[in-house]
CSV table of C-alpha atoms in Angstrom, one decimal:
chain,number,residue,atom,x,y,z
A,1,UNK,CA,73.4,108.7,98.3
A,2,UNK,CA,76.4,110.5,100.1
A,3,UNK,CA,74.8,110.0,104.1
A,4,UNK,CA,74.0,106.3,102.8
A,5,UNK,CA,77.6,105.7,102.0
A,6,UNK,CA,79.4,107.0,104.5
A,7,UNK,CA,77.1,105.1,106.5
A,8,UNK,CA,77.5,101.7,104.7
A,9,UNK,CA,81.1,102.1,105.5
A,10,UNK,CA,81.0,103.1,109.1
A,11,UNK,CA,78.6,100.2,109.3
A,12,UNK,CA,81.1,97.7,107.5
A,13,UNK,CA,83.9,98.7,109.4
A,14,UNK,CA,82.2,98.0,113.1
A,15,UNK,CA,80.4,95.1,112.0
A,16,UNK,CA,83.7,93.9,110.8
A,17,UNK,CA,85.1,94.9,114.0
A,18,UNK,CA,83.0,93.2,116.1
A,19,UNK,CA,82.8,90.3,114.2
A,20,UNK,CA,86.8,90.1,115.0
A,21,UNK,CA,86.5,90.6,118.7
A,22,UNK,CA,84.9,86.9,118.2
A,23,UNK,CA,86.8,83.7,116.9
A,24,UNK,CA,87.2,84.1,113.3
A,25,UNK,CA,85.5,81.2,111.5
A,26,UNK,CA,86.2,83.4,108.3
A,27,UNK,CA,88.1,86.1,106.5
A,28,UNK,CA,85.2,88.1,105.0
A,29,UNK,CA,81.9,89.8,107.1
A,30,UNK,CA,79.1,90.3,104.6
A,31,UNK,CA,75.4,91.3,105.1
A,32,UNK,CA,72.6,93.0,103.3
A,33,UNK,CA,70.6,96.3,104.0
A,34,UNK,CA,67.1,95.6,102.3
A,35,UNK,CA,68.4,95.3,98.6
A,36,UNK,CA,71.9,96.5,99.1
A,37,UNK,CA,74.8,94.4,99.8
A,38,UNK,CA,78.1,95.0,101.9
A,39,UNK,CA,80.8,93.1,102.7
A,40,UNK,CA,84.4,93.3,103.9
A,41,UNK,CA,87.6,91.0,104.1
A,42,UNK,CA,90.3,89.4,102.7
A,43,UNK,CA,89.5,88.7,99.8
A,44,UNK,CA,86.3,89.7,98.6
A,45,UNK,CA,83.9,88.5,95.7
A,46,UNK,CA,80.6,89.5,94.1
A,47,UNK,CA,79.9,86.1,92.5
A,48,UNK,CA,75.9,86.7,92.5
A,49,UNK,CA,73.4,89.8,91.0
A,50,UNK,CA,73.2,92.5,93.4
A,51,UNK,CA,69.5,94.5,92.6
A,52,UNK,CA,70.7,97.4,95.0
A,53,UNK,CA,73.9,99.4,95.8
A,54,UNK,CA,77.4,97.1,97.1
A,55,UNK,CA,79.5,98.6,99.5
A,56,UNK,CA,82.7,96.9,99.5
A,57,UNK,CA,86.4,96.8,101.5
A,58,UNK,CA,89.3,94.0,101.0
A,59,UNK,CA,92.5,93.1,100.4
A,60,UNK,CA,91.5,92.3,96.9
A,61,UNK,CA,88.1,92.9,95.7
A,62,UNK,CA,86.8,91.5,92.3
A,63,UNK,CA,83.2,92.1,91.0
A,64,UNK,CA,82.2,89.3,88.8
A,65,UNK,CA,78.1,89.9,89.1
A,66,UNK,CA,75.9,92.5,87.8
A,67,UNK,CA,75.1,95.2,90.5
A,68,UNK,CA,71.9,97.2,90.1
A,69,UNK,CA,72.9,100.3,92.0
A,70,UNK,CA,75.9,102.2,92.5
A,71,UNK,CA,79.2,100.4,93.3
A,72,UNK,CA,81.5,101.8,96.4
A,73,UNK,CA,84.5,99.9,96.4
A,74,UNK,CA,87.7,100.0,98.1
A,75,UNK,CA,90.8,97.7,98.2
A,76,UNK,CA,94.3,96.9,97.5
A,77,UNK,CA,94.0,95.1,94.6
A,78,UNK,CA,90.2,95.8,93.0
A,79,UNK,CA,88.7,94.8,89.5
A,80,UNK,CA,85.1,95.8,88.2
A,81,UNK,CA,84.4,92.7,86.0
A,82,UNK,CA,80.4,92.9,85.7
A,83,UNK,CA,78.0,96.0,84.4
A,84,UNK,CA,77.0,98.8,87.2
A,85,UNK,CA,73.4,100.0,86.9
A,86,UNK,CA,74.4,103.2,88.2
A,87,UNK,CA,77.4,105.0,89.2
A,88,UNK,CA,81.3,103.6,90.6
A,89,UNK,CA,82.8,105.0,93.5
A,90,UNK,CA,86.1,103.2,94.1
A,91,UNK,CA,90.0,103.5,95.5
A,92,UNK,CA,92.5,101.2,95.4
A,93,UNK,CA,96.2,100.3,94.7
A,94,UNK,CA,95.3,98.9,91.6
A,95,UNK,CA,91.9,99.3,89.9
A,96,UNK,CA,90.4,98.0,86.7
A,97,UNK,CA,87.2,98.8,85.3
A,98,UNK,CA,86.4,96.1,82.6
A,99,UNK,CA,82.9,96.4,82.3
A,100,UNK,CA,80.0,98.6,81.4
A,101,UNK,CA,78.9,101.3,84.0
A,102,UNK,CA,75.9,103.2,83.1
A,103,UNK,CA,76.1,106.6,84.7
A,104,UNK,CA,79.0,108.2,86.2
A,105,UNK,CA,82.8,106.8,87.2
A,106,UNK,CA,84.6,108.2,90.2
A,107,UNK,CA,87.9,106.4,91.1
A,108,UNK,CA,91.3,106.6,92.4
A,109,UNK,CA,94.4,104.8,93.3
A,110,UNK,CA,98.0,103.5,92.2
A,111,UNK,CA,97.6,102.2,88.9
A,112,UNK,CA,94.0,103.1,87.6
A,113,UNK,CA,92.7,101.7,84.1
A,114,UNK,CA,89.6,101.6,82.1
A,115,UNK,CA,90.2,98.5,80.2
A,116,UNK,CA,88.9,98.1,76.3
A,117,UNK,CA,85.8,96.2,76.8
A,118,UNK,CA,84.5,99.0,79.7
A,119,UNK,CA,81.4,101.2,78.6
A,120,UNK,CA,81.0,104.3,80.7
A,121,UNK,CA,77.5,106.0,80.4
A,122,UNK,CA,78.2,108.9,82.1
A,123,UNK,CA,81.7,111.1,83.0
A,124,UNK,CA,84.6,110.2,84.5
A,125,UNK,CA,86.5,112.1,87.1
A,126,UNK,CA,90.2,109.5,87.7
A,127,UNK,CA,93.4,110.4,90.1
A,128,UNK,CA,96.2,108.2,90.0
A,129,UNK,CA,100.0,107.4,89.5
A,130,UNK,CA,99.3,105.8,86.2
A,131,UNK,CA,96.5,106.0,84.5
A,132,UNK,CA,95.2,104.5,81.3
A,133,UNK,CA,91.6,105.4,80.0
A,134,UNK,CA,91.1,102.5,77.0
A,135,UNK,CA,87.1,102.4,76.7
A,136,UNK,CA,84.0,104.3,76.1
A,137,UNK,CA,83.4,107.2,77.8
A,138,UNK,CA,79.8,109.2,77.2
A,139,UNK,CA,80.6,112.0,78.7
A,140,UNK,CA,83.6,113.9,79.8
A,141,UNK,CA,87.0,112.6,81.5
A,142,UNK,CA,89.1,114.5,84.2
A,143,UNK,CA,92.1,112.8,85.1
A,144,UNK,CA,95.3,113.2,87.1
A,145,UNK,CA,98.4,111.4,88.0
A,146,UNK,CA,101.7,110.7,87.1
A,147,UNK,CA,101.3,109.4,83.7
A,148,UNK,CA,97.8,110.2,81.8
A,149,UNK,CA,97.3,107.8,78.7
A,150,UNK,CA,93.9,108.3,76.7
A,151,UNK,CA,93.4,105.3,74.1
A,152,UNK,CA,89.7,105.1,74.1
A,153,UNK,CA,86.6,107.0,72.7
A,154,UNK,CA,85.6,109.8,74.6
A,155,UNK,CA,82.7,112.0,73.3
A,156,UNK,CA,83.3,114.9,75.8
A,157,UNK,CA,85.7,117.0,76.6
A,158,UNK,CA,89.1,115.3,78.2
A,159,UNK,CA,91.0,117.4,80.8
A,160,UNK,CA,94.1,116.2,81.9
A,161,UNK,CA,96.8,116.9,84.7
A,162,UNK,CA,99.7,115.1,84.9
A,163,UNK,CA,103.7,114.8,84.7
A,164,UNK,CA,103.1,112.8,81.3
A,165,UNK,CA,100.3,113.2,78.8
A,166,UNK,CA,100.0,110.8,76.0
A,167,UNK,CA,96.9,109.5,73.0
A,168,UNK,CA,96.7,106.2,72.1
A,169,UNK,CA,95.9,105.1,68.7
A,170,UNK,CA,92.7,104.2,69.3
A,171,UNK,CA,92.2,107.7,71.3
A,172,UNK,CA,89.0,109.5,69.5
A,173,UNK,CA,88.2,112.5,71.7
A,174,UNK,CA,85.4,114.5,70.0
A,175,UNK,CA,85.5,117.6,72.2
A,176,UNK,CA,88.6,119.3,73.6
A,177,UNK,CA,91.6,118.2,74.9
A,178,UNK,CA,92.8,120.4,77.6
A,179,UNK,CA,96.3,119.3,79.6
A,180,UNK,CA,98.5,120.6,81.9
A,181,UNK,CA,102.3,119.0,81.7
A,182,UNK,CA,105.5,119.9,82.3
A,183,UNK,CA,106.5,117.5,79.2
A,184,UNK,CA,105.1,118.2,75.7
A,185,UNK,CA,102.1,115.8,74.7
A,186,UNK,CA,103.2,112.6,73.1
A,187,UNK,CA,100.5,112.2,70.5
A,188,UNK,CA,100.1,108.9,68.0
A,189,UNK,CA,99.4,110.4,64.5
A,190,UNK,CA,95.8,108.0,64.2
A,191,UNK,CA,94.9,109.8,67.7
A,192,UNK,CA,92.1,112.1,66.8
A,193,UNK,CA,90.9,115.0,69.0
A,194,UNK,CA,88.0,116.8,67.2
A,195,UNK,CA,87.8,120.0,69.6
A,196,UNK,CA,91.8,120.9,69.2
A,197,UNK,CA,94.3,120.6,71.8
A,198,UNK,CA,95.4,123.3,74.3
A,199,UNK,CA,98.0,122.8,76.5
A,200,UNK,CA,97.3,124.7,80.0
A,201,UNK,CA,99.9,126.5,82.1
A,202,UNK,CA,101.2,125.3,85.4
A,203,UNK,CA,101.9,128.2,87.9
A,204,UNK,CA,105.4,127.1,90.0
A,205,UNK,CA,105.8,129.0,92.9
A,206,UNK,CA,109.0,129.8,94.3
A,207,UNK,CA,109.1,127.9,97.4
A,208,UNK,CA,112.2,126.7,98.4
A,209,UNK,CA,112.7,128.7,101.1
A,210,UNK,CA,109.6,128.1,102.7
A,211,UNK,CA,110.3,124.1,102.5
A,212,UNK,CA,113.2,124.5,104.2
A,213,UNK,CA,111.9,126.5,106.7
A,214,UNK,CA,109.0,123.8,107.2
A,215,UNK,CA,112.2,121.2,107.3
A,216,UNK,CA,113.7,122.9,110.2
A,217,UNK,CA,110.5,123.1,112.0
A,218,UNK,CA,109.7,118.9,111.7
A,219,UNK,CA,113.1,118.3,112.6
A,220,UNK,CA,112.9,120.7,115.8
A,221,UNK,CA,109.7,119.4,116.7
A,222,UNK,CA,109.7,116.0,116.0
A,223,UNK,CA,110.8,115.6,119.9
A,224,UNK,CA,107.5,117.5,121.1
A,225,UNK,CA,105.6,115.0,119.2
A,226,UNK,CA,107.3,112.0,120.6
A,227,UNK,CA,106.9,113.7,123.9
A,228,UNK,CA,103.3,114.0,123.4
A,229,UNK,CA,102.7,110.8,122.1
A,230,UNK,CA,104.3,109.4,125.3
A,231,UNK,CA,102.0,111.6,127.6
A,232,UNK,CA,98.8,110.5,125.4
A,233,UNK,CA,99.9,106.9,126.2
A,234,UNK,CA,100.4,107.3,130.1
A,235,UNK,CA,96.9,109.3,129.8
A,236,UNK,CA,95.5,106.3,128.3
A,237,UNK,CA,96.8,103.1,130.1
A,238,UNK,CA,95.6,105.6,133.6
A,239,UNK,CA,92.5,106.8,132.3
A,240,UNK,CA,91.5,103.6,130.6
A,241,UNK,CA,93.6,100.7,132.1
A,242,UNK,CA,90.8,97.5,131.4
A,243,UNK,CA,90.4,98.7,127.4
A,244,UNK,CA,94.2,99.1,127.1
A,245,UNK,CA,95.0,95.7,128.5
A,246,UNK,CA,92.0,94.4,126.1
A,247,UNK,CA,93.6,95.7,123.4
A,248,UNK,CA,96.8,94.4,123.9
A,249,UNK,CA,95.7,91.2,124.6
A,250,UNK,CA,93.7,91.3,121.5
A,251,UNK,CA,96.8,92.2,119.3
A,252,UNK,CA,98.9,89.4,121.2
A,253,UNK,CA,95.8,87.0,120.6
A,254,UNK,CA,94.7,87.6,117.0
A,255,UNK,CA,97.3,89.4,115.3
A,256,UNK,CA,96.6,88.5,112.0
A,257,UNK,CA,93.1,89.7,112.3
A,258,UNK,CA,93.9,92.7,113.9
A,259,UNK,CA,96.4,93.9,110.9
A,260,UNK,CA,93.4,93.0,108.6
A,261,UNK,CA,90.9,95.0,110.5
A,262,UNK,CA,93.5,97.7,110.4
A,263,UNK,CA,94.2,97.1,106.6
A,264,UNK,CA,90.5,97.9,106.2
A,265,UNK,CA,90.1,101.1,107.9
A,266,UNK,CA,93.2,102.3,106.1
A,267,UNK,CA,92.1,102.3,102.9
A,268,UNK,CA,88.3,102.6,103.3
A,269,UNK,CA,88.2,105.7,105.6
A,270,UNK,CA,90.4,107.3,102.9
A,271,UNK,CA,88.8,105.8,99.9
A,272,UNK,CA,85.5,107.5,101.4
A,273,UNK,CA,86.8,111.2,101.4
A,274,UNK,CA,88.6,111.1,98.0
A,275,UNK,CA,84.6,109.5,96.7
A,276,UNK,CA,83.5,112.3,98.8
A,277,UNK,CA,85.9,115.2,96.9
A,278,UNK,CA,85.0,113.7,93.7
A,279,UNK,CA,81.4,114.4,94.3
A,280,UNK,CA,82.1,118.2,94.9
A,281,UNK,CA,78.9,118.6,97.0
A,282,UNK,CA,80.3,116.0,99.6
A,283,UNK,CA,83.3,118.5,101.0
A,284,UNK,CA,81.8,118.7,104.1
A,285,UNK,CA,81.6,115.0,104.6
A,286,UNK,CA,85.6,114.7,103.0
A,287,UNK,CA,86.1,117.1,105.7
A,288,UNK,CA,84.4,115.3,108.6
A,289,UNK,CA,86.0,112.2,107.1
A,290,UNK,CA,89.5,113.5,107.2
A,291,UNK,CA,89.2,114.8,110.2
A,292,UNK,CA,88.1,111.2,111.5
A,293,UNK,CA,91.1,109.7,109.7
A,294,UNK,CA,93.4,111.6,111.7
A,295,UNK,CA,92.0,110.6,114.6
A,296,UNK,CA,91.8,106.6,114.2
A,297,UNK,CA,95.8,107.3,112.9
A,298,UNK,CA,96.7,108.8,116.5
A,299,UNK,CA,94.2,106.4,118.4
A,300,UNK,CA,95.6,103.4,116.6
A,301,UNK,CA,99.2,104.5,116.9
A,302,UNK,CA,99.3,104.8,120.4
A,303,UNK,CA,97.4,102.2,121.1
A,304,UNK,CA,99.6,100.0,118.9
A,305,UNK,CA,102.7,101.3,121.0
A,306,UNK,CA,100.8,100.4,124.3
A,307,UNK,CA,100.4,96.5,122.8
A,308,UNK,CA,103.9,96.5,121.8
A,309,UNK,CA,105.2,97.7,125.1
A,310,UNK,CA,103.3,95.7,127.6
A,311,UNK,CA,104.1,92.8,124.9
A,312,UNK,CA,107.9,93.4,125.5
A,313,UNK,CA,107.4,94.3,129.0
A,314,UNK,CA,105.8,90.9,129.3
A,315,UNK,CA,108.8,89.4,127.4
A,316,UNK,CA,111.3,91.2,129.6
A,317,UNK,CA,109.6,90.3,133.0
A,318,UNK,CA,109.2,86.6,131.9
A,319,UNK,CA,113.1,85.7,131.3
């Protein structure tokens, strides 16, 4: 499942790519591998059964069909509104799961919630700023963020790691609760939580010097990186002059498409190595994936400063 993600993705991200290097008759690339389903854009909607997996990147992203696989989302703005025969995978700025998924949720992003009406078969593993878990859960939940709210039935165990951990009325854990806060629990007096409660301690290490220390440093050398980024340019526009001038043309040409192809990668390249952590045995791919993200920053950085320039340069020479 992991190779056939990460492939899906690379997939919808050069298809989507290429799509753009044409003119754009519309805002969202889709296509089919056998029974699975992928698309990409801005926005994107599942308005028709899926019988295979969906592997899908936009702006905003809103399942409103059944899917008879797993689900690997990844947007700004995403909302699960139809049952998922098997497991979710899915980032985004905002996320709402408001349906049933039969095995296994893994999902991260801004503001994360599991709404009422959502039935999870399986576990739940959930990082976010805020995050509210109000549904079924068959398993266990392990969630962190900023603010950790439970109001749901959860038949497992719930571990949770945040700056604020609250239950919900409706919150009806029948294992353990095990939290880590810095701020007591706030507990409604119906919230039920068969297993106990145990709060967990958080080890703060005295670093303070050390962050100054790594201060100093970033401010010293914030010159050899602007220095560097220069040189990578001039190595660039001399080693690769005829993509350089394609890319600024592009960027000059279809700007708006460019930021959305842009948009994409940012979020799904990430997206994949957090569904990739959450897996546990996909750290090597969350590696390789990181490690890929760092790159595309740095190429599309520079190449971004190239457009720019030859775009002012162009400016400058014509007046």
């Amino acid at each position: 499942m992991l190779t056939r993600v990460a492939g899906a993705l690379l997939l919808l991200l050069f298809t989507f790519a290429v799509d753009s290097a044409a003119p754009a008759k519309e805002t969202t690339v889709t296509g089919d591998l056998g029974q699975d389903h992928f698309a990409a854009g801005c926005p994107v909607r599942i308005d028709k059964p899926i019988g295979g997996d969906v592997f899908l990147a936009g702006c905003s992203v809103d399942v409103d069909a059944a899917v008879g696989g797993d689900a690997v989302v990844a947007g700004g703005h995403v909302r699960i509104g139809a049952p998922v025969a098997q497991s979710l995978y899915a980032a985004g700025g905002q996320l709402t799961v408001d349906a049933a998924v039969a095995r296994n949720v893994r999902i991260a992003g801004g503001q994360v919630e599991i709404a009422p009406r959502a039935e999870i078969g399986g576990s739940i593993s959930v990082a976010g700023g805020d995050v509210r878990v109000a549904g079924a859960v068959k398993g266990y939940v392990r969630a962190a963020g900023g603010k950790v709210l439970i109001d749901g039935a959860v038949e497992g165990d719930v571990v949770a790691t945040a700056g604020t951990v609250e239950l919900g009325p409706n919150a009806r854990i029948g294992g353990k609760l095990r939290y880590a806060s810095r701020e007591e629990l706030v507990r409604d007096p119906a919230a039920e939580a068969r297993g106990g409660v145990e709060r967990m301690e958080i080890s703060l290490s005295s670093a303070t010097h050390r962050e100054t220390e790594e201060y100093s440093l970033i401010h010293r050398g914030g010159w050899i990186w602007t220095l560097g980024l220069l040189v990578v340019a001039g190595v660039l526009v001399a080693a690769l002059p005829g993509f350089t001038a394609r890319v600024s043309a592009t960027g000059r040409a279809k700007f708006g498409m460019s930021l959305l192809v842009g948009f994409i990668a940012l979020v799904c390249v990430p997206a994949a190595a957090i569904v990739f952590l959450l897996t546990i045995v996909g750290l090597p791919l969350a590696l390789a994936t990181a490690a890929l993200y760092v790159v595309l920053l740095l190429g599309g950085y520079v190449s971004a400063g190239i457009g720019l320039g030859d775009y002012a340069l162009a400016r400058a020479s014509a007046q």
